[in-house]
Coordinates of C-alpha atoms and ligand atoms in Angstrom, one line a residue:
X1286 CA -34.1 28.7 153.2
X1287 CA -35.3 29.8 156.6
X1288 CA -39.1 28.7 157.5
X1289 CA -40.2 30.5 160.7
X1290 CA -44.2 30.5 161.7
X1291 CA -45.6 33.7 163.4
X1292 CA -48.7 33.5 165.7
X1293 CA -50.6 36.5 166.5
X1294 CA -54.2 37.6 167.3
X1295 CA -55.2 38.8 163.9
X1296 CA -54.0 38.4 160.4
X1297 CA -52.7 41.5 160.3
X1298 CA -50.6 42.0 163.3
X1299 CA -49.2 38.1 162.5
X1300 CA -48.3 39.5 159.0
X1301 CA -47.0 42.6 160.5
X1302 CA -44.2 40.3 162.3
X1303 CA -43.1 38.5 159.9
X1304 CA -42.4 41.5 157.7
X1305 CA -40.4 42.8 161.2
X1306 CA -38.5 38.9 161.0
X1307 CA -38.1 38.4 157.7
X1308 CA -38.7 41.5 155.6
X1309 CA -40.3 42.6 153.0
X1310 CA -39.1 39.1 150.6
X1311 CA -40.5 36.8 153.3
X1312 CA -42.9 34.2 151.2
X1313 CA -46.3 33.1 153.0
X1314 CA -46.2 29.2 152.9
X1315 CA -49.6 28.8 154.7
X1316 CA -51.6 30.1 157.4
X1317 CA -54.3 28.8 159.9
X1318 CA -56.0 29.7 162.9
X1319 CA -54.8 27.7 166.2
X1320 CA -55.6 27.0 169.4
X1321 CA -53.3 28.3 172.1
X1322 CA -53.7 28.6 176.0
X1323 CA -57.6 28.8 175.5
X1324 CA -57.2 31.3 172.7
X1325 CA -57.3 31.4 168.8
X1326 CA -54.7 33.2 167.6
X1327 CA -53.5 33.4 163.6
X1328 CA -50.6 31.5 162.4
X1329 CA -48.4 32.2 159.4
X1330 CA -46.0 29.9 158.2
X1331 CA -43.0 32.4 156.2
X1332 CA -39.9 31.7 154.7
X1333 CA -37.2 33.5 153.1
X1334 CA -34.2 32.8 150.6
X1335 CA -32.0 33.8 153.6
X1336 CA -28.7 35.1 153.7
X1337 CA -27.3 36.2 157.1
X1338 CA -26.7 39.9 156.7
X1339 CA -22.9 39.7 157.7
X1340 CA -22.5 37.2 155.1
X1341 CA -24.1 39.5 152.6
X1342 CA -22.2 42.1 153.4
X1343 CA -19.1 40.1 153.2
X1344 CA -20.1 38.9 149.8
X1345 CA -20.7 42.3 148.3
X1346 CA -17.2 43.7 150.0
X1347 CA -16.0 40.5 148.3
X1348 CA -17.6 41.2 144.9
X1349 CA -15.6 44.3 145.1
X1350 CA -12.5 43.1 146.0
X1351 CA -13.2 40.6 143.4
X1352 CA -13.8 43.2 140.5
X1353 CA -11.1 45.2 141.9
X1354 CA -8.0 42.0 142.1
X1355 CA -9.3 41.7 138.3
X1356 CA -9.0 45.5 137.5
X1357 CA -5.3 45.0 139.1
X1358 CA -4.6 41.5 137.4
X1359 CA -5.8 43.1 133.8
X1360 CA -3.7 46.3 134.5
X1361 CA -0.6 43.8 135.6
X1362 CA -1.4 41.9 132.3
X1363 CA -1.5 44.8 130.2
X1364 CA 2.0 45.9 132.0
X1365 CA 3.9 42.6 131.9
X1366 CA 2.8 42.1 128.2
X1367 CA 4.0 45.9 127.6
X1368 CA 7.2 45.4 129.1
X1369 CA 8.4 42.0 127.3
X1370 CA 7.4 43.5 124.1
X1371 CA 9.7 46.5 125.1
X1372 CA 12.1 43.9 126.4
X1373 CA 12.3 42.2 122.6
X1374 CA 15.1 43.2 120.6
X1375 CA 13.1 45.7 118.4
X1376 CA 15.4 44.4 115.4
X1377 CA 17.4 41.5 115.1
X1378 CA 21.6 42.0 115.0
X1379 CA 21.2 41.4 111.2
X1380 CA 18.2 44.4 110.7
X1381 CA 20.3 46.5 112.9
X1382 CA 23.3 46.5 110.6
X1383 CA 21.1 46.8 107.6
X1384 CA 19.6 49.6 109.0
X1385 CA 23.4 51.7 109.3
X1386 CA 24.1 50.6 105.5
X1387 CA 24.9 46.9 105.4
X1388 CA 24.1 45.4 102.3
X1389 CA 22.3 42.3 103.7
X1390 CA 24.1 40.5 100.6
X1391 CA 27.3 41.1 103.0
X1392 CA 25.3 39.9 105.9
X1393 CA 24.3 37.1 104.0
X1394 CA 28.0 36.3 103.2
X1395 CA 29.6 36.7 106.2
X1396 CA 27.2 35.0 108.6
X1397 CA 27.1 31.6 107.5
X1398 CA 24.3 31.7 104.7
X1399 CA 22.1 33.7 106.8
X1400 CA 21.7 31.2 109.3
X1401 CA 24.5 32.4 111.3
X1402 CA 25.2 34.9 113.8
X1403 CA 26.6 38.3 114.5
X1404 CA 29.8 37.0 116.0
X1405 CA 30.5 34.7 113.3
X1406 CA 29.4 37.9 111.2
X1407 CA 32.1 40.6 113.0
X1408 CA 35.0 37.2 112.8
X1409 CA 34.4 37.2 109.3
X1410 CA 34.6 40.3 109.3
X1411 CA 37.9 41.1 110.7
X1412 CA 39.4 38.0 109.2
X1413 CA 38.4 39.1 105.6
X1414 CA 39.1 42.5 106.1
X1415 CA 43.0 42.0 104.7
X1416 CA 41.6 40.9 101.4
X1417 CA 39.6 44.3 100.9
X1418 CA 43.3 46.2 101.2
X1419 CA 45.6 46.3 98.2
X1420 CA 47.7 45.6 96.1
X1421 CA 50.7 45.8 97.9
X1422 CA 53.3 47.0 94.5
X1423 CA 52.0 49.5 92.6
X1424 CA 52.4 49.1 89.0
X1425 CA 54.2 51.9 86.8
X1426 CA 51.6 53.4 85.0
X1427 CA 48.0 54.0 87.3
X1428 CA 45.1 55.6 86.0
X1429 CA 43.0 57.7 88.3
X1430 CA 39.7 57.0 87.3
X1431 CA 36.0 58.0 88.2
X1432 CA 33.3 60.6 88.2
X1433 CA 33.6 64.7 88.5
X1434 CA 34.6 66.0 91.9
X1435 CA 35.1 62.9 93.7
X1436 CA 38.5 64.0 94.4
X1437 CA 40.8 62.2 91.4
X1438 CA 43.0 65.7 90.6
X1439 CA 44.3 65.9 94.1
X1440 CA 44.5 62.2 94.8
X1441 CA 46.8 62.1 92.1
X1442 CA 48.9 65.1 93.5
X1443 CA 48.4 63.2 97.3
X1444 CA 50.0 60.1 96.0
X1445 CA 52.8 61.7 93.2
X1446 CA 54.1 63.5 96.0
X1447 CA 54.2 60.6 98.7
X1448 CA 56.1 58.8 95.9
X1449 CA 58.5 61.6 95.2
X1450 CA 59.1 62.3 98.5
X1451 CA 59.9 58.3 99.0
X1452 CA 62.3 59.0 96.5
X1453 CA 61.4 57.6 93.6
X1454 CA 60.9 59.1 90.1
X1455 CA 57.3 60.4 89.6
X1456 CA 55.7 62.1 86.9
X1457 CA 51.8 63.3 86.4
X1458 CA 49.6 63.2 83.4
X1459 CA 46.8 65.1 83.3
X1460 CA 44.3 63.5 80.0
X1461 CA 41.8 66.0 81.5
X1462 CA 42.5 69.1 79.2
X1463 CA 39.1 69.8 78.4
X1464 CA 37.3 70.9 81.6
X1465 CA 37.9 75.2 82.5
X1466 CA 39.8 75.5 85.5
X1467 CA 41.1 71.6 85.0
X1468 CA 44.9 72.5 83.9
X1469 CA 45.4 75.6 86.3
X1470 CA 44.6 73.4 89.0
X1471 CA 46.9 70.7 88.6
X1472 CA 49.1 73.2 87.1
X1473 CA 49.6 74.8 90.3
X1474 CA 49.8 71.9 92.6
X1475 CA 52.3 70.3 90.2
X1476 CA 54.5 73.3 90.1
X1477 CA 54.4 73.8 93.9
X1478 CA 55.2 70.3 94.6
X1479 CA 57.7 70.2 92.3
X1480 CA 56.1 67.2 90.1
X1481 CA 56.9 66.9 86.4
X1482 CA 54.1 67.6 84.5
X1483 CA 52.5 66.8 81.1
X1484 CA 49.2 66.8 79.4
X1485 CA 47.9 64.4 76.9
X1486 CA 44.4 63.7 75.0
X1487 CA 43.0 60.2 76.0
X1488 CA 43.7 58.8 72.6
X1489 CA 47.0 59.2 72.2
X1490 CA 48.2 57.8 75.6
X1491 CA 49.1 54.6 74.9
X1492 CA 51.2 55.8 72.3
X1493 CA 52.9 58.4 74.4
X1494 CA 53.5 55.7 77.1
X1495 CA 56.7 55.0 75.7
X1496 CA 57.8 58.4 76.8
X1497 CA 58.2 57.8 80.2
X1498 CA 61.2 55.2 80.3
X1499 CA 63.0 57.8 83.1
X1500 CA 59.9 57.8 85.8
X1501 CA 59.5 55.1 88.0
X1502 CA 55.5 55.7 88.3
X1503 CA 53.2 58.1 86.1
X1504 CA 50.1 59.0 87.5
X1505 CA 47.6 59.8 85.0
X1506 CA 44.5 62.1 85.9
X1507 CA 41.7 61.4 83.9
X1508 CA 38.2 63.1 82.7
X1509 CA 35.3 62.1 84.6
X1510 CA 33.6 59.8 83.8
X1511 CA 30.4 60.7 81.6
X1512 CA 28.9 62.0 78.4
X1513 CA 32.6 64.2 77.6
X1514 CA 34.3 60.3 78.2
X1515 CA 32.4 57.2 78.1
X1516 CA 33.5 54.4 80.1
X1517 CA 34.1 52.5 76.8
X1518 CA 36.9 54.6 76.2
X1519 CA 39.0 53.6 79.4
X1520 CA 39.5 50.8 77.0
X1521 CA 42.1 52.2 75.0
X1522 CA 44.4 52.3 78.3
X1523 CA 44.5 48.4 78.4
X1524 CA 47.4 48.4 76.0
X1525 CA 49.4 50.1 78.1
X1526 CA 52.1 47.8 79.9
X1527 CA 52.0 47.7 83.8
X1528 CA 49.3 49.1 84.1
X1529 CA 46.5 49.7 87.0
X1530 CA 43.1 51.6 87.3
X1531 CA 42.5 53.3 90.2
X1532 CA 38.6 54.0 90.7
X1533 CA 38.2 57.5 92.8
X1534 CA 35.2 57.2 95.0
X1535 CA 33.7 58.9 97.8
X1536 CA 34.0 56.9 100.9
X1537 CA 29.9 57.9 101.6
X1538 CA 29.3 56.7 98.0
X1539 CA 30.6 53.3 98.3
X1540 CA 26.9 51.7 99.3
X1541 CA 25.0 53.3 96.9
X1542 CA 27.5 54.2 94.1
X1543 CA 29.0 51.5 93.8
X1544 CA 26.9 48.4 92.2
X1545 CA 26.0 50.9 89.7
X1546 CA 29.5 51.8 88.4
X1547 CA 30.2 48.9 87.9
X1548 CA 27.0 48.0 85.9
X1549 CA 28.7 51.2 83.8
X1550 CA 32.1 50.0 83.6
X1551 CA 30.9 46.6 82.8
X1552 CA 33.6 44.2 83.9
X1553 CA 36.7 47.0 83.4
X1554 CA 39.7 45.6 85.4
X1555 CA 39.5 47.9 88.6
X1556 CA 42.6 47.3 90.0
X1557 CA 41.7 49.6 93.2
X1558 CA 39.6 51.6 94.6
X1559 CA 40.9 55.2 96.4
X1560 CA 38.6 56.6 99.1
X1561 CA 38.1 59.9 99.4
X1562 CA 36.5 62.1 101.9
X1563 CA 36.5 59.6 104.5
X1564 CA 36.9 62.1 107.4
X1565 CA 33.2 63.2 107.0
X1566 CA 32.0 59.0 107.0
X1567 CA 29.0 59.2 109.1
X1568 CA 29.1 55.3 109.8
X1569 CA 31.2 52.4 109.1
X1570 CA 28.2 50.5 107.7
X1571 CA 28.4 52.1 104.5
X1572 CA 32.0 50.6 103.6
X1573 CA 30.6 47.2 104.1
X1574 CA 29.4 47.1 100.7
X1575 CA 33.7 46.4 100.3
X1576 CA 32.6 42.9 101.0
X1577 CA 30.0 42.5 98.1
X1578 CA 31.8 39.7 95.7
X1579 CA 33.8 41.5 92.5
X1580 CA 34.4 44.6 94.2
X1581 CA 38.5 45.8 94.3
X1582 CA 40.5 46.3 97.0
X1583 CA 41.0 49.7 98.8
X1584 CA 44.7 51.2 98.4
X1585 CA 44.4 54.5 99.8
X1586 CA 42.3 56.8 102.1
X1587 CA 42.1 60.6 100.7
X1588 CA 41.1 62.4 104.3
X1589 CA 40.6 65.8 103.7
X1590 CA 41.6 69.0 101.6
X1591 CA 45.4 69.2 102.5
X1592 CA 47.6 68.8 99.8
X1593 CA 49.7 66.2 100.3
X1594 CA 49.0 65.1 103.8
X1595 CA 45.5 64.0 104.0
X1596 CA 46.2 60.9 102.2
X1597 CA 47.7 57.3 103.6
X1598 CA 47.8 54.0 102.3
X1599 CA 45.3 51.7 103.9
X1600 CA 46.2 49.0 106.4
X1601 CA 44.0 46.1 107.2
X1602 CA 43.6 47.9 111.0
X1603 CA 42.8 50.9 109.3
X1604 CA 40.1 49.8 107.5
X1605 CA 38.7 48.1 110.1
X1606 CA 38.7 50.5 112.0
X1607 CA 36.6 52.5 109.6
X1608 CA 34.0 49.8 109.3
X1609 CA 33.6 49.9 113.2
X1610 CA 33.3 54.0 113.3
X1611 CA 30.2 54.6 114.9
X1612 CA 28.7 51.2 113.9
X1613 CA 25.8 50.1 116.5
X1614 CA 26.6 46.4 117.5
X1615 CA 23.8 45.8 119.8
X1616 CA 20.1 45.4 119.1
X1617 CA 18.3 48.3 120.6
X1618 CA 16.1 48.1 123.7
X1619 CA 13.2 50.3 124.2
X1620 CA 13.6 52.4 127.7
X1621 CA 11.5 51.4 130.1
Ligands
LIG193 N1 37.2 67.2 102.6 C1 37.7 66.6 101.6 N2 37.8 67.2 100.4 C2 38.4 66.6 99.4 C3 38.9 65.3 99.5 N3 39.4 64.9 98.3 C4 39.2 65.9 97.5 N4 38.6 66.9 98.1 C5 38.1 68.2 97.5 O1 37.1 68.0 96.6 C6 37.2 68.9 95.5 C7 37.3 68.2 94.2 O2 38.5 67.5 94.2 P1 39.2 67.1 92.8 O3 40.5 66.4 93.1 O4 39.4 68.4 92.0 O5 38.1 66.2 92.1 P2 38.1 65.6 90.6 O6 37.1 66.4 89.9 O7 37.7 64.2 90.8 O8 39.4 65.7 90.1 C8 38.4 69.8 95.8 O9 38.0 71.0 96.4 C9 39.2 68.9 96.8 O10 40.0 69.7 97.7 C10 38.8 64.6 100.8 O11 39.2 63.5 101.0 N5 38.2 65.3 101.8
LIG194 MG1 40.0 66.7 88.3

């Protein structure tokens, strides 16, 4: 507080300088008349809440910069929290996978229990990945089994001809005499392949099994799968002698498909599964469900519409190399 006292010859003019002083806010403590050089003049006592004006203005300027260092520190804050969220993994490794068709069961399986981690995952992976191929000798008599269109006639044909042209004694049964178009079309490729041919009625195939003492493999095409032949009735193969059952499944189909035939076939010895269509296989992610406990080796890979080429037998690399086809191994990072 600044006190000053003003002296003057009236009231008014005294009051008059202290407003000049101290301004309008000046505070009147007291005033009295005294004596000075023989004359009476009138003194007021005024204070003020002073400030110095430069320091005022330095605190306002300073207000400012105040408000405007926290505009900028709340703007940094906003940005800095911004950018580590963008910075965080916006999925783990395992939600990644998930995401591109990984059963997490597999995840589960493969990573330690869940606690592990996606190396240990992809080592598991690749060290596992020979079980998921086979078998490696194929019996005499295999059954090409599954539902309509999946590609079970010309797998059949693939494979016969591979055999033949290996040398060895090959001969096709097609049990699928009931479908339109069913017979002309193995018909043909049989005839243009040069592949023995014969057609049966599901029943009386084990029976007839006898027949083929000469070949060294039959290849037997069956019905799909469904109301026109039950699963149950893939039972009356098992009395056959060397025998394997080959389920015919689209590679795309293996995640979703999958668990559910097998609910259908309800604990039917697949020996194998056969592939097909794998050259359209958006993403290795969907194969992984080849890791889910109970589910049969892969033999072969059907890759396209040729007749015979666009089939091969699987290999360990192979297959692994499917699983990795366009599979995203690292967690995604939003762009700055
Ligand atoms: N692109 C492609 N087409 C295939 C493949 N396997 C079968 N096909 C085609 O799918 C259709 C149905 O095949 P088919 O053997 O008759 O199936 P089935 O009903 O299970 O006997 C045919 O036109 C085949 O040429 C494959 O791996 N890739
Ligand atoms: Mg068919």
């Amino acid at each position: 507080m600044k006190v000053q006292k003003f002296r003057a010859k009236t009231s008014m003019e005294a009051l008059a300088k202290v407003k000049e002083a101290l301004g309008e806010e000046a505070v009147i403590l007291s005033t009295r008349r005294v004596r000075e050089n023989g004359r009476w003049l009138y003194e007021i006592t005024a204070a003020i809440d002073f400030e110095p004006e430069e320091q005022e203005v330095k605190t306002s300027s300073e207000k400012e910069n105040i408000s405007f260092l926290m505009k900028e520190i709340t703007s940094l804050k906003e940005m800095i929290l911004g950018l580590e969220s963008s910075l965080k993994p916006r999925s783990t490794w395992a939600d990644l996978f998930i995401e591109q068709g990984v059963p997490a069961k597999v995840i589960k399986l493969l990573s330690g229990n869940g606690n592990g981690n996606k190396e240990l995952f992809l080592k598991n992976v690749a060290a596992r990945v020979k079980e998921r191929v086979g078998p490696t000798k194929l019996s005499k008599f295999l059954f090409f089994i599954g539902q309509a269109g999946v590609g079970k006639t010309t797998s059949v044909i693939k494979l016969a001809a591979r055999l033949s042209a290996a040398g060895h004694r090959v001969a096709i049964v097609s049990l699928d005499i009931v479908r339109v178009g069913a017979r002309e079309q193995i018909s043909r490729f049989a005839e243009l392949l040069e592949l023995p041919l014969y057609f049966s009625h599901p029943e009386d195939f084990p029976v007839e099994a006898e027949n083929f003492e000469k070949f060294d493999y039959v290849l037997i095409d069956t019905p799909a799968l469904g109301a026109g032949f039950p699963e149950f009735k893939l039972k009356n193969f098992l009395s056959t002698k060397n025998v394997s059952f080959h389920l015919v499944i689209r590679a795309s189909d293996v995640a979703l498909m999958l668990p559910s035939l097998f609910r259908r076939l309800k604990g039917f010895p697949i020996t194998s599964l056969i592939l097909t269509h794998v050259e359209s296989l958006p993403s290795g992610g969907i194969l992984f469900g080849l890791f889910l406990p109970e589910t049969p080796p892969v033999s072969f890979i059907s890759t396209g519409e040729q007749v015979p080429e666009d089939f091969e037998r699987i290999t360990p690399k192979r297959l692994f190399g499917l699983l990795m086809r366009n599979l995203e191994l690292e967690e995604r990072h939003a762009r700055l």
